[in-house]
Amino acid sequence: MILIANWKAYVEDTKKAAVLLKLAKRLARASEATMVIAPPAPFLSLLAHKERALAFAAQDVSLTTGGATTGESTAQAYVSAGATYAIIGHSERRAMGDSMADVAQKLSHALAHELRPVLCIGEKERDSDGRYLAHIREQLDSALRHLSQKERKQIILAYEPIWAIG
């Protein structure tokens, strides 16, 4: 089992990050699950290079592979910072404009840099007729169609129906 703690942007200072890291280490020791922490990008390197009992994830990766893209963080930069996982396609990123094509491209970037992708899928609302399943199928097909069978086996699926969040 893998437990992933996405800190989102709730952690804004190193003291809070240190407290949460200590708690995560305690939980990891008490569990047989793999514990993955996804701190805000500015804290990733600081935490990941100190801690070996936990794994770390990027909360997203850039569509680019580098260059003149101010504010973007590439898959390679996250690997250098200590990430081994990357959250891709989170509903919040999709709400900010990430298209299905963007999600597919980000999956490819993550895989090319040996980050294990955590692909988030889910519907906005559930209907009793099961039409929401077509949306989930479309998300999966769009994200996975260009990947090899070997690459597909690397991906962790995270089902996050938007209607159930909050």
mmCIF file of C-alpha atoms in Angstrom:
data_model
loop_
_atom_site.group_PDB
_atom_site.id
_atom_site.type_symbol
_atom_site.label_atom_id
_atom_site.label_comp_id
_atom_site.label_asym_id
_atom_site.label_seq_id
_atom_site.Cartn_x
_atom_site.Cartn_y
_atom_site.Cartn_z
ATOM 1 C CA MET A 1 0.000 0.000 0.000
ATOM 2 C CA ILE A 2 1.117 3.538 -0.732
ATOM 3 C CA LEU A 3 -0.035 6.520 1.327
ATOM 4 C CA ILE A 4 0.449 9.903 -0.306
ATOM 5 C CA ALA A 5 0.179 13.093 1.727
ATOM 6 C CA ASN A 6 -0.277 16.089 -0.564
ATOM 7 C CA TRP A 7 0.482 19.124 1.581
ATOM 8 C CA LYS A 8 -0.779 21.402 -1.197
ATOM 9 C CA ALA A 9 0.021 25.035 -0.286
ATOM 10 C CA TYR A 10 -1.036 24.727 3.353
ATOM 11 C CA VAL A 11 2.562 24.595 4.565
ATOM 12 C CA GLU A 12 4.191 28.000 4.259
ATOM 13 C CA ASP A 13 7.098 27.890 6.690
ATOM 14 C CA THR A 14 9.932 25.517 7.562
ATOM 15 C CA LYS A 15 8.819 25.044 11.187
ATOM 16 C CA LYS A 16 5.438 23.669 10.118
ATOM 17 C CA ALA A 17 7.134 21.518 7.474
ATOM 18 C CA ALA A 18 9.503 20.079 10.113
ATOM 19 C CA VAL A 19 6.599 19.219 12.438
ATOM 20 C CA LEU A 20 4.680 17.486 9.637
ATOM 21 C CA LEU A 21 7.798 15.653 8.512
ATOM 22 C CA LYS A 22 8.363 14.314 12.040
ATOM 23 C CA LEU A 23 4.746 13.114 12.184
ATOM 24 C CA ALA A 24 5.050 11.452 8.761
ATOM 25 C CA LYS A 25 8.210 9.619 9.866
ATOM 26 C CA ARG A 26 6.403 8.332 12.955
ATOM 27 C CA LEU A 27 3.481 7.134 10.843
ATOM 28 C CA ALA A 28 5.836 5.470 8.365
ATOM 29 C CA ARG A 29 7.568 3.532 11.141
ATOM 30 C CA ALA A 30 4.204 2.358 12.500
ATOM 31 C CA SER A 31 2.955 1.177 9.109
ATOM 32 C CA GLU A 32 4.049 -1.241 6.439
ATOM 33 C CA ALA A 33 2.813 1.176 3.786
ATOM 34 C CA THR A 34 5.113 3.287 1.653
ATOM 35 C CA MET A 35 4.708 6.882 2.827
ATOM 36 C CA VAL A 36 5.053 9.555 0.145
ATOM 37 C CA ILE A 37 5.093 13.241 1.057
ATOM 38 C CA ALA A 38 4.233 15.935 -1.516
ATOM 39 C CA PRO A 39 5.341 19.219 0.066
ATOM 40 C CA PRO A 40 5.199 22.585 -1.687
ATOM 41 C CA ALA A 41 8.051 22.855 -4.193
ATOM 42 C CA PRO A 42 10.208 25.249 -2.128
ATOM 43 C CA PHE A 43 10.440 22.679 0.690
ATOM 44 C CA LEU A 44 11.025 19.547 -1.373
ATOM 45 C CA SER A 45 14.814 19.671 -1.575
ATOM 46 C CA LEU A 46 15.181 20.768 2.034
ATOM 47 C CA LEU A 47 13.137 17.801 3.300
ATOM 48 C CA ALA A 48 13.999 15.081 0.791
ATOM 49 C CA HIS A 49 17.764 15.388 1.143
ATOM 50 C CA LYS A 50 17.505 14.980 4.932
ATOM 51 C CA GLU A 51 15.056 12.112 5.088
ATOM 52 C CA ARG A 52 15.508 8.580 3.785
ATOM 53 C CA ALA A 53 12.591 6.792 5.529
ATOM 54 C CA LEU A 54 10.037 8.582 3.337
ATOM 55 C CA ALA A 55 9.561 9.065 -0.368
ATOM 56 C CA PHE A 56 8.804 12.473 -1.863
ATOM 57 C CA ALA A 57 6.591 13.633 -4.704
ATOM 58 C CA ALA A 58 6.294 16.691 -6.876
ATOM 59 C CA GLN A 59 2.795 18.162 -6.694
ATOM 60 C CA ASP A 60 2.918 18.691 -10.467
ATOM 61 C CA VAL A 61 5.503 18.895 -13.245
ATOM 62 C CA SER A 62 5.913 21.455 -15.984
ATOM 63 C CA LEU A 63 4.798 20.878 -19.535
ATOM 64 C CA THR A 64 8.253 22.089 -20.554
ATOM 65 C CA THR A 65 11.620 20.435 -20.295
ATOM 66 C CA GLY A 66 13.401 23.658 -19.396
ATOM 67 C CA GLY A 67 14.293 26.974 -20.916
ATOM 68 C CA ALA A 68 12.705 30.396 -20.671
ATOM 69 C CA THR A 69 9.652 29.386 -18.642
ATOM 70 C CA THR A 70 9.644 31.504 -15.495
ATOM 71 C CA GLY A 71 7.914 29.884 -12.552
ATOM 72 C CA GLU A 72 7.838 26.380 -14.012
ATOM 73 C CA SER A 73 9.445 23.358 -12.342
ATOM 74 C CA THR A 74 10.552 20.573 -14.654
ATOM 75 C CA ALA A 75 10.522 16.856 -13.952
ATOM 76 C CA GLN A 76 14.347 16.882 -13.970
ATOM 77 C CA ALA A 77 14.426 19.682 -11.374
ATOM 78 C CA TYR A 78 12.153 17.636 -9.118
ATOM 79 C CA VAL A 79 14.361 14.572 -9.486
ATOM 80 C CA SER A 80 17.389 16.693 -8.549
ATOM 81 C CA ALA A 81 15.467 17.969 -5.509
ATOM 82 C CA GLY A 82 14.828 14.395 -4.318
ATOM 83 C CA ALA A 83 11.403 13.506 -5.687
ATOM 84 C CA THR A 84 10.740 9.960 -6.849
ATOM 85 C CA TYR A 85 6.992 10.403 -7.498
ATOM 86 C CA ALA A 86 4.935 13.082 -9.266
ATOM 87 C CA ILE A 87 1.248 13.883 -8.869
ATOM 88 C CA ILE A 88 -0.213 14.416 -12.340
ATOM 89 C CA GLY A 89 -3.727 15.494 -13.306
ATOM 90 C CA HIS A 90 -4.919 16.573 -9.862
ATOM 91 C CA SER A 91 -8.419 18.035 -10.038
ATOM 92 C CA GLU A 92 -7.113 21.406 -8.827
ATOM 93 C CA ARG A 93 -4.595 21.535 -11.695
ATOM 94 C CA ARG A 94 -7.302 20.514 -14.177
ATOM 95 C CA ALA A 95 -9.531 23.285 -12.784
ATOM 96 C CA MET A 96 -6.650 25.722 -13.421
ATOM 97 C CA GLY A 97 -6.586 24.736 -17.089
ATOM 98 C CA ASP A 98 -4.616 21.501 -17.468
ATOM 99 C CA SER A 99 -6.235 19.711 -20.398
ATOM 100 C CA MET A 100 -6.242 15.971 -20.962
ATOM 101 C CA ALA A 101 -3.465 16.499 -23.514
ATOM 102 C CA ASP A 102 -1.453 18.405 -20.882
ATOM 103 C CA VAL A 103 -1.892 15.539 -18.435
ATOM 104 C CA ALA A 104 -0.656 13.037 -21.031
ATOM 105 C CA GLN A 105 2.392 15.188 -21.785
ATOM 106 C CA LYS A 106 3.194 15.601 -18.080
ATOM 107 C CA LEU A 107 2.965 11.825 -17.615
ATOM 108 C CA SER A 108 5.516 11.388 -20.398
ATOM 109 C CA HIS A 109 7.848 13.980 -18.834
ATOM 110 C CA ALA A 110 7.624 12.304 -15.439
ATOM 111 C CA LEU A 111 8.282 8.835 -16.852
ATOM 112 C CA ALA A 112 11.192 10.069 -19.003
ATOM 113 C CA HIS A 113 12.877 11.350 -15.840
ATOM 114 C CA GLU A 114 12.121 8.227 -13.785
ATOM 115 C CA LEU A 115 9.497 9.853 -11.598
ATOM 116 C CA ARG A 116 6.700 7.426 -10.751
ATOM 117 C CA PRO A 117 3.480 9.184 -11.786
ATOM 118 C CA VAL A 118 0.406 9.288 -9.587
ATOM 119 C CA LEU A 119 -2.373 9.891 -12.108
ATOM 120 C CA CYS A 120 -5.433 11.535 -10.570
ATOM 121 C CA ILE A 121 -8.772 10.755 -12.178
ATOM 122 C CA GLY A 122 -12.347 11.465 -11.174
ATOM 123 C CA GLU A 123 -15.652 12.975 -12.115
ATOM 124 C CA LYS A 124 -17.196 16.296 -11.087
ATOM 125 C CA GLU A 125 -20.501 14.731 -10.185
ATOM 126 C CA ARG A 126 -21.902 11.249 -10.007
ATOM 127 C CA ASP A 127 -25.096 10.341 -11.804
ATOM 128 C CA SER A 128 -27.243 7.332 -11.047
ATOM 129 C CA ASP A 129 -27.130 6.212 -14.683
ATOM 130 C CA GLY A 130 -23.365 5.668 -14.619
ATOM 131 C CA ARG A 131 -22.578 8.274 -17.315
ATOM 132 C CA TYR A 132 -19.692 9.483 -15.131
ATOM 133 C CA LEU A 133 -17.857 6.275 -16.025
ATOM 134 C CA ALA A 134 -17.489 7.530 -19.613
ATOM 135 C CA HIS A 135 -15.674 10.621 -18.282
ATOM 136 C CA ILE A 136 -13.296 8.472 -16.239
ATOM 137 C CA ARG A 137 -12.713 6.198 -19.242
ATOM 138 C CA GLU A 138 -11.950 9.282 -21.369
ATOM 139 C CA GLN A 139 -9.447 10.561 -18.774
ATOM 140 C CA LEU A 140 -7.693 7.183 -18.675
ATOM 141 C CA ASP A 141 -7.670 6.696 -22.431
ATOM 142 C CA SER A 142 -6.334 10.198 -23.084
ATOM 143 C CA ALA A 143 -3.585 9.850 -20.482
ATOM 144 C CA LEU A 144 -2.478 6.318 -21.314
ATOM 145 C CA ARG A 145 -2.989 5.818 -25.046
ATOM 146 C CA HIS A 146 0.477 7.029 -26.079
ATOM 147 C CA LEU A 147 2.337 5.077 -23.400
ATOM 148 C CA SER A 148 3.893 1.668 -23.765
ATOM 149 C CA GLN A 149 2.685 -1.269 -21.709
ATOM 150 C CA LYS A 150 5.858 -1.008 -19.613
ATOM 151 C CA GLU A 151 5.206 2.695 -18.922
ATOM 152 C CA ARG A 152 1.573 2.042 -18.023
ATOM 153 C CA LYS A 153 2.662 -0.418 -15.351
ATOM 154 C CA GLN A 154 4.613 2.357 -13.620
ATOM 155 C CA ILE A 155 1.567 4.544 -13.076
ATOM 156 C CA ILE A 156 -0.318 4.690 -9.797
ATOM 157 C CA LEU A 157 -3.986 5.626 -10.173
ATOM 158 C CA ALA A 158 -5.571 7.914 -7.595
ATOM 159 C CA TYR A 159 -9.332 8.098 -7.821
ATOM 160 C CA GLU A 160 -10.442 11.503 -6.569
ATOM 161 C CA PRO A 161 -14.056 12.261 -7.413
ATOM 162 C CA ILE A 162 -14.402 16.022 -7.114
ATOM 163 C CA TRP A 163 -17.896 15.752 -5.625
ATOM 164 C CA ALA A 164 -16.465 13.851 -2.627
ATOM 165 C CA ILE A 165 -13.742 16.415 -1.793
ATOM 166 C CA GLY A 166 -14.274 19.079 0.809
#
